[in-house]
mmCIF file of C-alpha atoms in Angstrom:
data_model
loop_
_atom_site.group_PDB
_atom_site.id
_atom_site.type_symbol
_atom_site.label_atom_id
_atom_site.label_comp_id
_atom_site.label_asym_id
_atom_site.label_seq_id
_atom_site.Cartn_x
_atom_site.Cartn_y
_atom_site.Cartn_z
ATOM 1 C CA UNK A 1 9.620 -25.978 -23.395
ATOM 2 C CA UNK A 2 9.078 -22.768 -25.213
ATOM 3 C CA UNK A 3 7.182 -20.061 -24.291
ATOM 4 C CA UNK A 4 6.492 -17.262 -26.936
ATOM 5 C CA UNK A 5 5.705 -13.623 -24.895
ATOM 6 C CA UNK A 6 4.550 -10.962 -27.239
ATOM 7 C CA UNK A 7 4.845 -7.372 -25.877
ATOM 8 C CA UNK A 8 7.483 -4.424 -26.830
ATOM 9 C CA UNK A 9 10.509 -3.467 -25.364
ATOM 10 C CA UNK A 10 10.159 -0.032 -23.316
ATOM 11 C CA UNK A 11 13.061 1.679 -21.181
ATOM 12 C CA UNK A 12 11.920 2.558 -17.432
ATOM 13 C CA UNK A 13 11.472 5.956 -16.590
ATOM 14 C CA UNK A 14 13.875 8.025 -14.018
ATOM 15 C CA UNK A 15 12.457 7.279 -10.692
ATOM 16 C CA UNK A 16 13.173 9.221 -7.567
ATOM 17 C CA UNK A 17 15.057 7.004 -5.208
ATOM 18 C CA UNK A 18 14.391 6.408 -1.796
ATOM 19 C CA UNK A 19 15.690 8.145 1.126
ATOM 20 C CA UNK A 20 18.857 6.101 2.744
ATOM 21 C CA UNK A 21 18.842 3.361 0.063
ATOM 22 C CA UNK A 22 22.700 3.184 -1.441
ATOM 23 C CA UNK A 23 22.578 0.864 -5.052
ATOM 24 C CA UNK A 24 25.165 -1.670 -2.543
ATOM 25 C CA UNK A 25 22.553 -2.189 -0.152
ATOM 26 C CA UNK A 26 22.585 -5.973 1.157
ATOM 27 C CA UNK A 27 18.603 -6.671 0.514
ATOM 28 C CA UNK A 28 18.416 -7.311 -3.208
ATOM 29 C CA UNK A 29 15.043 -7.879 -3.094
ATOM 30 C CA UNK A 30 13.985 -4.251 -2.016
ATOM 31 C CA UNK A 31 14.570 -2.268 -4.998
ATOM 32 C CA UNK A 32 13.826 1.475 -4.760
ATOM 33 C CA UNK A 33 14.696 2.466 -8.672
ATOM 34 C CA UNK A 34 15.388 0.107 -11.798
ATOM 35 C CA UNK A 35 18.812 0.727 -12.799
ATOM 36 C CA UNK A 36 19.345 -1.734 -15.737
ATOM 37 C CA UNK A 37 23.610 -0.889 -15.291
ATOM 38 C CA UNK A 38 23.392 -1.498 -11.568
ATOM 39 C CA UNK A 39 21.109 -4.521 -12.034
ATOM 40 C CA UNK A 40 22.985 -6.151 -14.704
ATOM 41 C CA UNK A 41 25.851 -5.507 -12.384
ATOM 42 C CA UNK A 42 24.286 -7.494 -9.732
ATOM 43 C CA UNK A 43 22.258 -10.001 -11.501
ATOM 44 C CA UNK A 44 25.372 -10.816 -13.583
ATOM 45 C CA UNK A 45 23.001 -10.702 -16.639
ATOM 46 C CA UNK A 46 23.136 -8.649 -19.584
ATOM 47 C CA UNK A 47 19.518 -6.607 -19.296
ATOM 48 C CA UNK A 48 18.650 -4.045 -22.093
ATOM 49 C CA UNK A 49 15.112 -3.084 -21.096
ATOM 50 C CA UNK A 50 11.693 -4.321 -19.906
ATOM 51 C CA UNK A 51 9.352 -6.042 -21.813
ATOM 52 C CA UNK A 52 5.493 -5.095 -21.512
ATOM 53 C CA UNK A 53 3.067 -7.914 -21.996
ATOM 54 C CA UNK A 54 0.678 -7.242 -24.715
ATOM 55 C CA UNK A 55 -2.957 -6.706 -23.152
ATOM 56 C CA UNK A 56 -3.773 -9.911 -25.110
ATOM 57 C CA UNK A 57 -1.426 -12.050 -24.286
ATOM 58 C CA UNK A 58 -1.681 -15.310 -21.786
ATOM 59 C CA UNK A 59 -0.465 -14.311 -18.111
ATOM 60 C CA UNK A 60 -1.311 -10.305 -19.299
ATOM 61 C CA UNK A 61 -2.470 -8.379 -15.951
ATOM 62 C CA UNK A 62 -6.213 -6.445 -16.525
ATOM 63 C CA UNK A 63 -4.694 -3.172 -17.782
ATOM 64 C CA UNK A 64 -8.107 -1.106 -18.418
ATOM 65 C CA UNK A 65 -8.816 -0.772 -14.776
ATOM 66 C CA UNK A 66 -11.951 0.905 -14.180
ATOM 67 C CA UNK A 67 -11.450 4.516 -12.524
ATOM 68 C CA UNK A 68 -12.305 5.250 -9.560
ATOM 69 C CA UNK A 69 -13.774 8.990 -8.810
ATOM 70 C CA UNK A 70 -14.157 9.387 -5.008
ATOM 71 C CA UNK A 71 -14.100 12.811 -3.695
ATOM 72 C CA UNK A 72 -11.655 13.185 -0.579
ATOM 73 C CA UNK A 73 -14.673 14.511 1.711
ATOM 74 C CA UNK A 74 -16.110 10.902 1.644
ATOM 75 C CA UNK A 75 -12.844 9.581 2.262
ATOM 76 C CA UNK A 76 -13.013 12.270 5.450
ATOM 77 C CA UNK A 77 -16.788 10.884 6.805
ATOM 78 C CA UNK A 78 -15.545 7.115 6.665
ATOM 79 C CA UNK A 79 -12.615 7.927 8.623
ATOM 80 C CA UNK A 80 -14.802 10.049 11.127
ATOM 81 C CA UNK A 81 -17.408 7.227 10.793
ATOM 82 C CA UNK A 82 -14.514 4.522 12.023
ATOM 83 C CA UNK A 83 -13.113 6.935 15.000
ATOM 84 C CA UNK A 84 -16.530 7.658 16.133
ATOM 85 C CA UNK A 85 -17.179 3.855 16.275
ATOM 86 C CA UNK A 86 -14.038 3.092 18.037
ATOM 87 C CA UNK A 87 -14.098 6.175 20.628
ATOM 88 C CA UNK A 88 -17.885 4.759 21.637
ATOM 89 C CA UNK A 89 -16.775 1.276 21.958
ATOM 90 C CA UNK A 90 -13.976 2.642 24.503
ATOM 91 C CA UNK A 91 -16.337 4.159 26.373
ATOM 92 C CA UNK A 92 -18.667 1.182 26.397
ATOM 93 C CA UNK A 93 -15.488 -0.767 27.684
ATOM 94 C CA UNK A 94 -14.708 1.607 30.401
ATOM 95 C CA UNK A 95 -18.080 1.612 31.933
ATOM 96 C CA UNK A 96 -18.699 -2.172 31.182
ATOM 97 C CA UNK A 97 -14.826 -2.862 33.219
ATOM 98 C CA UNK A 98 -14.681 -0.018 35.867
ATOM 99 C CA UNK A 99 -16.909 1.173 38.549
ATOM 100 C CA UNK A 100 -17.261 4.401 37.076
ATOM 101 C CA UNK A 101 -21.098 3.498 35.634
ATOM 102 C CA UNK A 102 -21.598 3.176 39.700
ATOM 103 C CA UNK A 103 -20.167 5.892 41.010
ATOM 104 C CA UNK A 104 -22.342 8.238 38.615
ATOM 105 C CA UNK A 105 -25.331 7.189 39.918
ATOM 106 C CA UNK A 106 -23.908 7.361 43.170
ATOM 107 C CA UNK A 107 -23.150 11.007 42.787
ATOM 108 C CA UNK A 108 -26.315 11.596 41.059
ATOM 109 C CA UNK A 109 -28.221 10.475 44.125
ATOM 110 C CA UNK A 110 -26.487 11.820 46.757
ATOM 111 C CA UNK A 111 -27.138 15.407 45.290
#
């Protein structure tokens, strides 16, 4: 059947392309910068831009995402919050799988 898309054509911007990636690589599927010429060339189809789904129309991603205003210091405690967890649950695992939790009290005894 027929499928009617409403949107507007709209040519993709000049992206900077990735380190070691020639336009012959042999993955197609990792594409680094569209390049309608060298994708045509590939695809073997005759592309002359992209099409952007209207907001309203059916299969349309969300495009009025809300915005999200976290300052990079809370970014900072989580992180420190998630190390600090992990370093403690090493050291629960050394004492809970070595000897050492003994020989501390040894040496605190013998002094």
């Amino acid at each position: 059947g027929s499928v009617n898309i409403a949107g507007q054509i709209a040519l993709p911007s000049k992206n900077i392309m990735l380190k070691n990636m020639s336009p012959d690589a042999q993955v197609v599927e990792r594409i680094a910068e569209i390049d309608l010429a060298k994708l045509s060339a590939i695809s073997g189809f005759k592309l002359s831009g992209l099409v952007q789904l209207a907001p309203e129309s059916e299969g349309a991603l969300m495009t009025n995402w809300p915005t999200v205003n976290i300052s990079p210091m809370k970014h900072q405690a989580y992180a420190f919050q998630w190390f600090s967890m992990a370093l403690a649950l090493v050291i629960l695992l050394l004492f809970a799988n070595t000897n050492l939790l003994t020989l501390l009290k040894q040496k605190t005894t013998n002094k």
